[in-house]
Amino acid sequence: MGQSWQRGPVILSWGSIAQELTGGRAGSNLVLHEFSHKLDMLNGRANGFPPLHPEMNLQRWTTVLSQAFARLQDQVFHHEAACIDDYATTHPAEFFAVISEYFFMYPNVLQHYCAEVYEQLIGCYRQDPLRRQS
Ligand SMILES: [Zn+2]
């Protein structure tokens, strides 16, 4: 369990973190999840739209992430197997937090699921976890 408060602290349950370390749900990482909410809140309420770096294209980010969010919602609605945790479909902010977990924990899964989203997160986090793995 964790919480990230706007203009407040990030609260993490040590018990939950310890549980994840010994085999939580696939791709889950509470610390990454809550801190990505925190980044998302740097420009207001968490909405899956964190402040972007100047070199990033705002319209491109919005289009790519909105389409991927809608696609995942559609897959979950139609009970199609999606390799991204369906918790991501609950809200755009949760989508950003969950794909951020995958970006760092299972970059190959995210890149395979949606290369365009993966590219946007490379820009957002200014790093490419896949390059570290190879
Ligand atoms: Zn969350």
GROMACS .gro file of C-alpha atoms and ligand atoms in nm:
model
  135
    1MET     CA    1   0.000   0.000   0.000
    2GLY     CA    2   0.113   0.351  -0.076
    3GLN     CA    3  -0.012   0.703  -0.118
    4SER     CA    4   0.123   1.010  -0.285
    5TRP     CA    5  -0.030   1.336  -0.167
    6GLN     CA    6  -0.038   1.648  -0.376
    7ARG     CA    7   0.193   1.898  -0.200
    8GLY     CA    8   0.249   1.633   0.062
    9PRO     CA    9   0.455   1.328   0.136
   10VAL     CA   10   0.477   0.994  -0.034
   11ILE     CA   11   0.369   0.729   0.214
   12LEU     CA   12   0.484   0.373   0.157
   13SER     CA   13   0.408   0.059   0.350
   14TRP     CA   14   0.728  -0.123   0.427
   15GLY     CA   15   0.529  -0.445   0.456
   16SER     CA   16   0.397  -0.403   0.100
   17ILE     CA   17   0.743  -0.328  -0.034
   18ALA     CA   18   0.885  -0.635   0.140
   19GLN     CA   19   0.599  -0.844   0.000
   20GLU     CA   20   0.673  -0.722  -0.353
   21LEU     CA   21   1.035  -0.813  -0.316
   22THR     CA   22   0.929  -1.170  -0.251
   23GLY     CA   23   0.689  -1.192  -0.545
   24GLY     CA   24   0.411  -0.940  -0.590
   25ARG     CA   25   0.193  -0.894  -0.897
   26ALA     CA   26   0.384  -0.891  -1.223
   27GLY     CA   27   0.544  -0.560  -1.299
   28SER     CA   28   0.445  -0.401  -0.973
   29ASN     CA   29   0.673  -0.170  -0.788
   30LEU     CA   30   0.509   0.044  -0.522
   31VAL     CA   31   0.799   0.289  -0.496
   32LEU     CA   32   0.810   0.356  -0.870
   33HIS     CA   33   0.432   0.377  -0.879
   34GLU     CA   34   0.396   0.636  -0.604
   35PHE     CA   35   0.689   0.847  -0.718
   36SER     CA   36   0.555   0.859  -1.072
   37HIS     CA   37   0.231   0.997  -0.923
   38LYS     CA   38   0.448   1.253  -0.747
   39LEU     CA   39   0.609   1.354  -1.077
   40ASP     CA   40   0.265   1.366  -1.235
   41MET     CA   41   0.151   1.609  -0.962
   42LEU     CA   42   0.430   1.858  -1.028
   43ASN     CA   43   0.192   2.047  -1.258
   44GLY     CA   44  -0.131   1.997  -1.064
   45ARG     CA   45  -0.357   1.701  -0.997
   46ALA     CA   46  -0.236   1.358  -1.105
   47ASN     CA   47  -0.381   1.307  -1.451
   48GLY     CA   48  -0.116   1.112  -1.641
   49PHE     CA   49   0.033   1.432  -1.777
   50PRO     CA   50   0.351   1.518  -1.590
   51PRO     CA   51   0.551   1.828  -1.683
   52LEU     CA   52   0.742   1.739  -1.999
   53HIS     CA   53   1.094   1.837  -2.089
   54PRO     CA   54   1.123   2.127  -2.337
   55GLU     CA   55   1.244   1.901  -2.617
   56MET     CA   56   0.934   1.682  -2.589
   57ASN     CA   57   0.629   1.729  -2.807
   58LEU     CA   58   0.324   1.789  -2.590
   59GLN     CA   59   0.077   1.697  -2.863
   60ARG     CA   60   0.263   1.376  -2.940
   61TRP     CA   61   0.265   1.276  -2.571
   62THR     CA   62  -0.107   1.341  -2.539
   63THR     CA   63  -0.195   1.151  -2.857
   64VAL     CA   64   0.026   0.849  -2.788
   65LEU     CA   65  -0.070   0.805  -2.424
   66SER     CA   66  -0.441   0.875  -2.480
   67GLN     CA   67  -0.459   0.619  -2.760
   68ALA     CA   68  -0.269   0.358  -2.560
   69PHE     CA   69  -0.491   0.417  -2.256
   70ALA     CA   70  -0.806   0.380  -2.468
   71ARG     CA   71  -0.667   0.069  -2.636
   72LEU     CA   72  -0.588  -0.096  -2.303
   73GLN     CA   73  -0.932  -0.007  -2.167
   74ASP     CA   74  -1.084  -0.160  -2.478
   75GLN     CA   75  -0.879  -0.479  -2.441
   76VAL     CA   76  -0.974  -0.515  -2.076
   77PHE     CA   77  -1.340  -0.442  -2.152
   78HIS     CA   78  -1.340  -0.717  -2.416
   79HIS     CA   79  -1.149  -0.955  -2.188
   80GLU     CA   80  -0.857  -0.966  -2.429
   81ALA     CA   81  -0.524  -1.062  -2.283
   82ALA     CA   82  -0.310  -0.756  -2.231
   83CYS     CA   83   0.035  -0.779  -2.082
   84ILE     CA   84  -0.014  -0.457  -1.886
   85ASP     CA   85  -0.184  -0.476  -1.546
   86ASP     CA   86  -0.548  -0.376  -1.589
   87TYR     CA   87  -0.525  -0.145  -1.287
   88ALA     CA   88  -0.378   0.094  -1.544
   89THR     CA   89  -0.724   0.132  -1.699
   90THR     CA   90  -0.880   0.285  -1.388
   91HIS     CA   91  -0.759   0.642  -1.453
   92PRO     CA   92  -0.505   0.818  -1.676
   93ALA     CA   93  -0.294   0.887  -1.365
   94GLU     CA   94  -0.287   0.515  -1.284
   95PHE     CA   95  -0.203   0.441  -1.645
   96PHE     CA   96   0.102   0.666  -1.623
   97ALA     CA   97   0.205   0.516  -1.287
   98VAL     CA   98   0.165   0.155  -1.404
   99ILE     CA   99   0.346   0.206  -1.736
  100SER     CA  100   0.623   0.379  -1.543
  101GLU     CA  101   0.656   0.063  -1.332
  102TYR     CA  102   0.681  -0.147  -1.648
  103PHE     CA  103   0.924   0.101  -1.804
  104PHE     CA  104   1.176   0.039  -1.528
  105MET     CA  105   1.086  -0.315  -1.419
  106TYR     CA  106   0.993  -0.481  -1.749
  107PRO     CA  107   1.095  -0.244  -2.029
  108ASN     CA  108   1.083  -0.522  -2.287
  109VAL     CA  109   0.717  -0.591  -2.202
  110LEU     CA  110   0.620  -0.225  -2.234
  111GLN     CA  111   0.825  -0.175  -2.549
  112HIS     CA  112   0.663  -0.481  -2.704
  113TYR     CA  113   0.315  -0.371  -2.594
  114CYS     CA  114   0.349  -0.021  -2.732
  115ALA     CA  115   0.679   0.106  -2.871
  116GLU     CA  116   0.541   0.459  -2.905
  117VAL     CA  117   0.458   0.476  -2.534
  118TYR     CA  118   0.799   0.338  -2.453
  119GLU     CA  119   0.960   0.610  -2.666
  120GLN     CA  120   0.762   0.879  -2.486
  121LEU     CA  121   0.878   0.748  -2.148
  122ILE     CA  122   1.239   0.752  -2.268
  123GLY     CA  123   1.187   1.124  -2.326
  124CYS     CA  124   1.007   1.171  -1.996
  125TYR     CA  125   1.261   0.989  -1.782
  126ARG     CA  126   1.558   1.072  -2.006
  127GLN     CA  127   1.685   0.718  -2.004
  128ASP     CA  128   1.634   0.389  -2.181
  129PRO     CA  129   1.621   0.089  -1.945
  130LEU     CA  130   1.639  -0.154  -2.239
  131ARG     CA  131   1.983  -0.022  -2.332
  132ARG     CA  132   2.102  -0.099  -1.981
  133GLN     CA  133   1.981  -0.458  -2.010
  134SER     CA  134   2.153  -0.537  -2.339
  135ZN      ZN  135  -0.170   0.481  -0.815
   0.00000   0.00000   0.00000
